[in-house]
GROMACS .gro file of C-alpha atoms in nm:
model
  280
    1MET     CA    1   9.575  11.552   5.734
    2SER     CA    2   9.420  11.253   5.959
    3GLY     CA    3   9.155  11.396   6.283
    4THR     CA    4   9.291  11.377   6.664
    5LEU     CA    5   9.157  11.214   6.939
    6TYR     CA    6   9.047  11.363   7.267
    7LEU     CA    7   9.014  11.219   7.604
    8VAL     CA    8   8.787  11.529   7.765
    9ALA     CA    9   8.687  11.411   8.138
   10THR     CA   10   8.330  11.525   8.265
   11PRO     CA   11   8.255  11.638   8.585
   12ILE     CA   12   8.218  11.238   8.831
   13GLY     CA   13   7.935  11.408   8.988
   14ASN     CA   14   7.939  11.737   9.053
   15LEU     CA   15   7.891  11.953   8.671
   16GLU     CA   16   8.054  12.249   8.853
   17ASP     CA   17   8.406  12.051   8.830
   18MET     CA   18   8.391  12.035   8.403
   19THR     CA   19   8.649  12.254   8.223
   20PHE     CA   20   8.628  12.576   8.056
   21ARG     CA   21   8.837  12.313   7.782
   22ALA     CA   22   8.662  12.061   7.810
   23VAL     CA   23   8.328  12.218   7.684
   24ARG     CA   24   8.518  12.438   7.405
   25VAL     CA   25   8.653  12.101   7.267
   26LEU     CA   26   8.328  11.887   7.277
   27ASN     CA   27   8.194  12.186   7.060
   28GLU     CA   28   8.489  12.184   6.835
   29VAL     CA   29   8.496  11.861   6.746
   30ASP     CA   30   8.321  11.672   6.493
   31LEU     CA   31   8.191  11.377   6.705
   32ILE     CA   32   8.229  11.275   7.027
   33ALA     CA   33   8.217  10.853   7.126
   34ALA     CA   34   8.042  10.888   7.420
   35GLU     CA   35   8.020  10.566   7.660
   36ASP     CA   36   7.598  10.578   7.698
   37THR     CA   37   7.495  10.819   7.461
   38ARG     CA   38   7.117  10.828   7.685
   39ASN     CA   39   7.341  10.946   8.028
   40SER     CA   40   7.573  11.217   7.806
   41ILE     CA   41   7.310  11.387   7.612
   42LYS     CA   42   7.251  11.568   7.975
   43LEU     CA   43   7.568  11.688   8.007
   44LEU     CA   44   7.550  11.855   7.649
   45ASN     CA   45   7.208  11.957   7.698
   46HIS     CA   46   7.337  12.101   7.975
   47PHE     CA   47   7.629  12.317   7.865
   48GLU     CA   48   7.470  12.309   7.503
   49ILE     CA   49   7.685  12.102   7.266
   50LYS     CA   50   7.493  12.068   7.009
   51THR     CA   51   7.780  11.827   6.823
   52PRO     CA   52   7.669  11.475   6.674
   53MET     CA   53   7.681  11.143   6.923
   54THR     CA   54   7.779  10.784   6.791
   55SER     CA   55   7.779  10.473   7.088
   56TYR     CA   56   8.146  10.407   7.176
   57HIS     CA   57   8.138  10.138   7.509
   58GLU     CA   58   8.326   9.828   7.701
   59HIS     CA   59   8.092   9.615   7.484
   60ASN     CA   60   8.201   9.716   7.133
   61LYS     CA   61   8.534   9.897   7.208
   62TYR     CA   62   8.751   9.648   6.932
   63GLU     CA   63   8.508   9.711   6.650
   64LYS     CA   64   8.388  10.088   6.763
   65ALA     CA   65   8.735  10.141   6.739
   66THR     CA   66   8.854  10.077   6.415
   67GLU     CA   67   8.575  10.239   6.289
   68LEU     CA   68   8.649  10.579   6.428
   69VAL     CA   69   8.980  10.540   6.312
   70SER     CA   70   8.872  10.493   6.001
   71LYS     CA   71   8.748  10.848   6.037
   72LEU     CA   72   8.986  11.005   6.219
   73LEU     CA   73   9.255  10.919   5.922
   74GLN     CA   74   8.965  11.060   5.746
   75GLY     CA   75   9.039  11.397   5.895
   76THR     CA   76   8.741  11.343   6.114
   77ASP     CA   77   8.814  11.542   6.452
   78VAL     CA   78   8.625  11.236   6.742
   79ALA     CA   79   8.645  11.352   7.133
   80VAL     CA   80   8.571  11.033   7.424
   81ILE     CA   81   8.379  11.124   7.691
   82THR     CA   82   8.268  10.853   7.976
   83ASP     CA   83   7.945  10.825   8.203
   84ALA     CA   84   8.185  11.041   8.419
   85GLY     CA   85   8.559  11.094   8.487
   86THR     CA   86   8.855  11.041   8.283
   87PRO     CA   87   8.822  10.783   7.958
   88GLY     CA   88   9.054  10.500   7.990
   89ILE     CA   89   9.043  10.504   8.372
   90SER     CA   90   8.881  10.170   8.437
   91ASP     CA   91   8.664  10.315   8.133
   92PRO     CA   92   8.670  10.296   7.776
   93GLY     CA   93   8.930  10.473   7.596
   94GLU     CA   94   9.271  10.202   7.618
   95GLU     CA   95   9.220  10.042   7.327
   96LEU     CA   96   9.104  10.338   7.126
   97VAL     CA   97   9.400  10.479   7.194
   98LYS     CA   98   9.652  10.232   7.143
   99GLN     CA   99   9.508  10.175   6.740
  100CYS     CA  100   9.529  10.587   6.697
  101TYR     CA  101   9.912  10.526   6.779
  102GLU     CA  102   9.925  10.179   6.569
  103ALA     CA  103   9.738  10.370   6.276
  104GLY     CA  104  10.006  10.768   6.349
  105ILE     CA  105   9.690  10.924   6.495
  106LYS     CA  106   9.743  11.247   6.756
  107VAL     CA  107   9.578  11.194   7.069
  108VAL     CA  108   9.577  11.491   7.290
  109PRO     CA  109   9.407  11.448   7.656
  110ILE     CA  110   9.246  11.713   7.853
  111PRO     CA  111   9.209  11.628   8.163
  112GLY     CA  112   8.963  11.716   8.448
  113ALA     CA  113   8.796  11.480   8.722
  114CYS     CA  114   8.936  11.152   8.869
  115ALA     CA  115   8.751  10.973   9.123
  116ALA     CA  116   9.114  10.768   9.225
  117ILE     CA  117   9.273  11.074   9.293
  118ASN     CA  118   9.045  11.236   9.464
  119ALA     CA  119   9.014  10.966   9.709
  120LEU     CA  120   9.360  10.967   9.696
  121ILE     CA  121   9.432  11.316   9.852
  122ALA     CA  122   9.193  11.367  10.058
  123SER     CA  123   9.266  11.033  10.196
  124GLY     CA  124   9.512  11.128  10.432
  125ARG     CA  125   9.691  10.802  10.300
  126ASP     CA  126  10.023  10.810  10.173
  127THR     CA  127  10.003  10.967   9.874
  128ARG     CA  128  10.322  10.983   9.719
  129ARG     CA  129  10.309  10.638   9.562
  130PHE     CA  130  10.002  10.464   9.481
  131ALA     CA  131   9.848  10.129   9.334
  132PHE     CA  132   9.543  10.139   9.131
  133GLU     CA  133   9.357   9.823   9.152
  134ALA     CA  134   9.025   9.946   9.001
  135PHE     CA  135   8.746   9.719   9.063
  136LEU     CA  136   8.881   9.388   9.125
  137PRO     CA  137   8.777   9.089   8.917
  138VAL     CA  138   8.518   8.900   8.979
  139ASP     CA  139   8.658   8.553   8.852
  140LYS     CA  140   8.751   8.434   9.207
  141LYS     CA  141   9.055   8.275   9.064
  142GLU     CA  142   9.169   8.542   8.973
  143ARG     CA  143   9.108   8.720   9.231
  144LYS     CA  144   9.292   8.485   9.472
  145TYR     CA  145   9.622   8.608   9.325
  146VAL     CA  146   9.528   8.934   9.271
  147PHE     CA  147   9.506   8.928   9.780
  148GLU     CA  148   9.807   8.748   9.702
  149GLU     CA  149   9.948   9.049   9.518
  150LEU     CA  150   9.825   9.333   9.732
  151LYS     CA  151   9.934   9.141  10.066
  152THR     CA  152  10.307   9.258  10.044
  153GLU     CA  153  10.217   9.578   9.828
  154THR     CA  154  10.378   9.856   9.956
  155ARG     CA  155  10.218  10.142   9.787
  156THR     CA  156   9.910  10.306   9.879
  157ILE     CA  157   9.593  10.054   9.706
  158ILE     CA  158   9.303  10.247   9.556
  159ILE     CA  159   9.013  10.041   9.473
  160TYR     CA  160   8.717  10.076   9.341
  161GLU     CA  161   8.401   9.826   9.483
  162ALA     CA  162   7.995   9.906   9.416
  163PRO     CA  163   7.798   9.935   9.725
  164HIS     CA  164   7.622   9.627   9.657
  165ARG     CA  165   7.989   9.472   9.662
  166LEU     CA  166   8.109   9.689   9.895
  167THR     CA  167   8.089   9.496  10.226
  168LYS     CA  168   8.201   9.173  10.141
  169THR     CA  169   8.518   9.322   9.976
  170ILE     CA  170   8.577   9.452  10.271
  171ARG     CA  171   8.542   9.119  10.473
  172GLU     CA  172   8.771   9.006  10.217
  173LEU     CA  173   9.037   9.218  10.260
  174ARG     CA  174   9.038   9.186  10.630
  175GLU     CA  175   9.069   8.885  10.577
  176GLU     CA  176   9.365   8.866  10.348
  177LEU     CA  177   9.508   9.173  10.444
  178GLY     CA  178   9.539   9.214  10.811
  179ASN     CA  179   9.365   9.467  10.980
  180ARG     CA  180   9.460   9.780  10.752
  181ASN     CA  181   9.388  10.116  10.834
  182ILE     CA  182   9.169  10.206  10.555
  183THR     CA  183   8.987  10.546  10.416
  184VAL     CA  184   8.606  10.425  10.212
  185CYS     CA  185   8.503  10.796  10.014
  186ARG     CA  186   8.149  10.755   9.907
  187GLU     CA  187   8.000  10.979   9.667
  188LEU     CA  188   8.266  11.171   9.540
  189THR     CA  189   8.197  11.609   9.458
  190LYS     CA  190   7.780  11.460   9.574
  191LYS     CA  191   7.571  11.616   9.768
  192HIS     CA  192   7.655  11.370  10.043
  193GLU     CA  193   8.021  11.309   9.960
  194THR     CA  194   8.208  11.084  10.242
  195PHE     CA  195   8.537  11.005  10.408
  196PHE     CA  196   8.559  10.666  10.629
  197ASN     CA  197   8.879  10.704  10.799
  198THR     CA  198   8.877  10.341  10.985
  199THR     CA  199   8.989   9.999  11.007
  200LEU     CA  200   8.845   9.746  10.755
  201GLU     CA  201   8.742   9.541  11.061
  202LYS     CA  202   8.533   9.854  11.154
  203ALA     CA  203   8.404   9.939  10.903
  204TYR     CA  204   8.336   9.600  10.815
  205ASN     CA  205   8.118   9.560  11.171
  206PHE     CA  206   7.991   9.967  11.056
  207TYR     CA  207   7.857   9.837  10.639
  208THR     CA  208   7.677   9.533  10.789
  209GLU     CA  209   7.486   9.744  11.026
  210ASN     CA  210   7.443  10.025  10.763
  211GLU     CA  211   7.369   9.997  10.381
  212PRO     CA  212   7.619  10.160  10.186
  213LYS     CA  213   7.493  10.408   9.914
  214GLY     CA  214   7.672  10.520   9.581
  215GLU     CA  215   7.972  10.388   9.433
  216CYS     CA  216   8.277  10.391   9.678
  217ILE     CA  217   8.643  10.359   9.705
  218ILE     CA  218   8.878  10.294   9.935
  219VAL     CA  219   9.206  10.367  10.001
  220ILE     CA  220   9.452  10.134  10.120
  221GLU     CA  221   9.752  10.214  10.363
  222ALA     CA  222  10.026  10.028  10.294
  223LEU     CA  223  10.224   9.845  10.403
  224SER     CA  224  10.566   9.952  10.558
  225PHE     CA  225  10.935   9.800  10.421
  226SER     CA  226  10.968   9.770  10.798
  227ASP     CA  227  10.683   9.502  10.827
  228ILE     CA  228  10.776   9.383  10.575
  229GLU     CA  229  11.153   9.341  10.788
  230ALA     CA  230  11.000   9.197  11.061
  231ASP     CA  231  10.741   8.941  10.899
  232GLU     CA  232  11.090   8.829  10.711
  233ARG     CA  233  11.276   8.792  11.039
  234LYS     CA  234  10.949   8.621  11.207
  235LYS     CA  235  11.013   8.259  10.926
  236TRP     CA  236  11.354   8.307  11.049
  237GLU     CA  237  11.225   8.265  11.419
  238GLU     CA  238  11.110   7.851  11.335
  239LEU     CA  239  11.525   7.715  11.319
  240THR     CA  240  11.735   7.801  11.547
  241VAL     CA  241  12.061   7.949  11.486
  242GLU     CA  242  12.238   7.680  11.528
  243GLN     CA  243  11.979   7.555  11.198
  244HIS     CA  244  11.987   7.910  11.023
  245LEU     CA  245  12.414   7.833  11.007
  246LYS     CA  246  12.404   7.458  10.934
  247MET     CA  247  12.163   7.568  10.657
  248TYR     CA  248  12.411   7.834  10.448
  249MET     CA  249  12.724   7.589  10.574
  250GLU     CA  250  12.482   7.323  10.359
  251GLN     CA  251  12.513   7.575  10.053
  252GLY     CA  252  12.810   7.656  10.076
  253MET     CA  253  12.872   7.909  10.282
  254ASP     CA  254  13.190   7.896  10.485
  255LYS     CA  255  13.123   7.996  10.843
  256LYS     CA  256  13.229   8.344  10.852
  257GLU     CA  257  12.960   8.460  10.551
  258ALA     CA  258  12.687   8.219  10.721
  259THR     CA  259  12.755   8.441  11.063
  260LYS     CA  260  12.688   8.726  10.856
  261GLN     CA  261  12.373   8.632  10.626
  262VAL     CA  262  12.249   8.456  10.959
  263ALA     CA  263  12.225   8.825  11.186
  264LYS     CA  264  12.142   8.990  10.822
  265ASP     CA  265  11.843   8.708  10.793
  266ARG     CA  266  11.743   8.756  11.191
  267GLY     CA  267  11.866   9.177  11.235
  268VAL     CA  268  12.009   9.102  11.527
  269PRO     CA  269  12.519   9.164  11.537
  270LYS     CA  270  12.702   8.951  11.383
  271ARG     CA  271  12.874   8.939  11.715
  272GLU     CA  272  12.461   8.725  11.883
  273ILE     CA  273  12.574   8.455  11.529
  274TYR     CA  274  12.929   8.459  11.604
  275ASP     CA  275  12.947   8.310  11.971
  276ILE     CA  276  12.694   8.014  11.875
  277ALA     CA  277  12.916   7.970  11.533
  278ILE     CA  278  13.274   7.921  11.653
  279ASN     CA  279  13.121   7.659  11.892
  280LEU     CA  280  12.959   7.445  11.546
   0.00000   0.00000   0.00000
């Protein structure tokens, strides 16, 4: 019988956030796959966990996942932990889970701290729908593509960023998305935890003069549907109503259909367009 893979969430700063279940599972499994064994040994020592560890990180995630799957198939129970937070969320774990499913191995999540969710619920932004972007791409072309997508994002956006890159990223977001409302969350669950509810412009000015410290999460206000509609209508303002009507009529619409579509595009009553249409 094959073993079980446990995805164990660990504290993101405050050790009191370690769950009883997480401690029990880490004690009971045969092997712990840790993102950084040097870092994780401190956590295990604190909770007096003696289970053997092996290294499982971003740079060996494919070959090590294959090795761990082999052990699991032989009946070894394995727990995955990262330096902080939930495995698979901007941390190693995803590849191993995929290989486990392909091999028919049971996967069990052990919930706990997740920086993105903690930042979201304390940000003051809409929590019903959100888009988790993690760290933005370093490649300029790919980064530009992501910014283009975010411009019309109607969900609250969550972005991770290192302190030495925070000011640059906020500047880029301001240039690409406009001066959105944001909350900068720093040092979550730690002594100097802060939530800076502000705008992209004010945040840029502040961090230009005050060097940020600690891991940061930027929670960005979504673009509202009314904002999107306003932007769409603004595009049509470049055409006169007559040009707008003729455009649709040249595409095969009759005058009635064109009138209805132009009114919809411009967000005005049909009668306003009809008075112009009858004179075409």
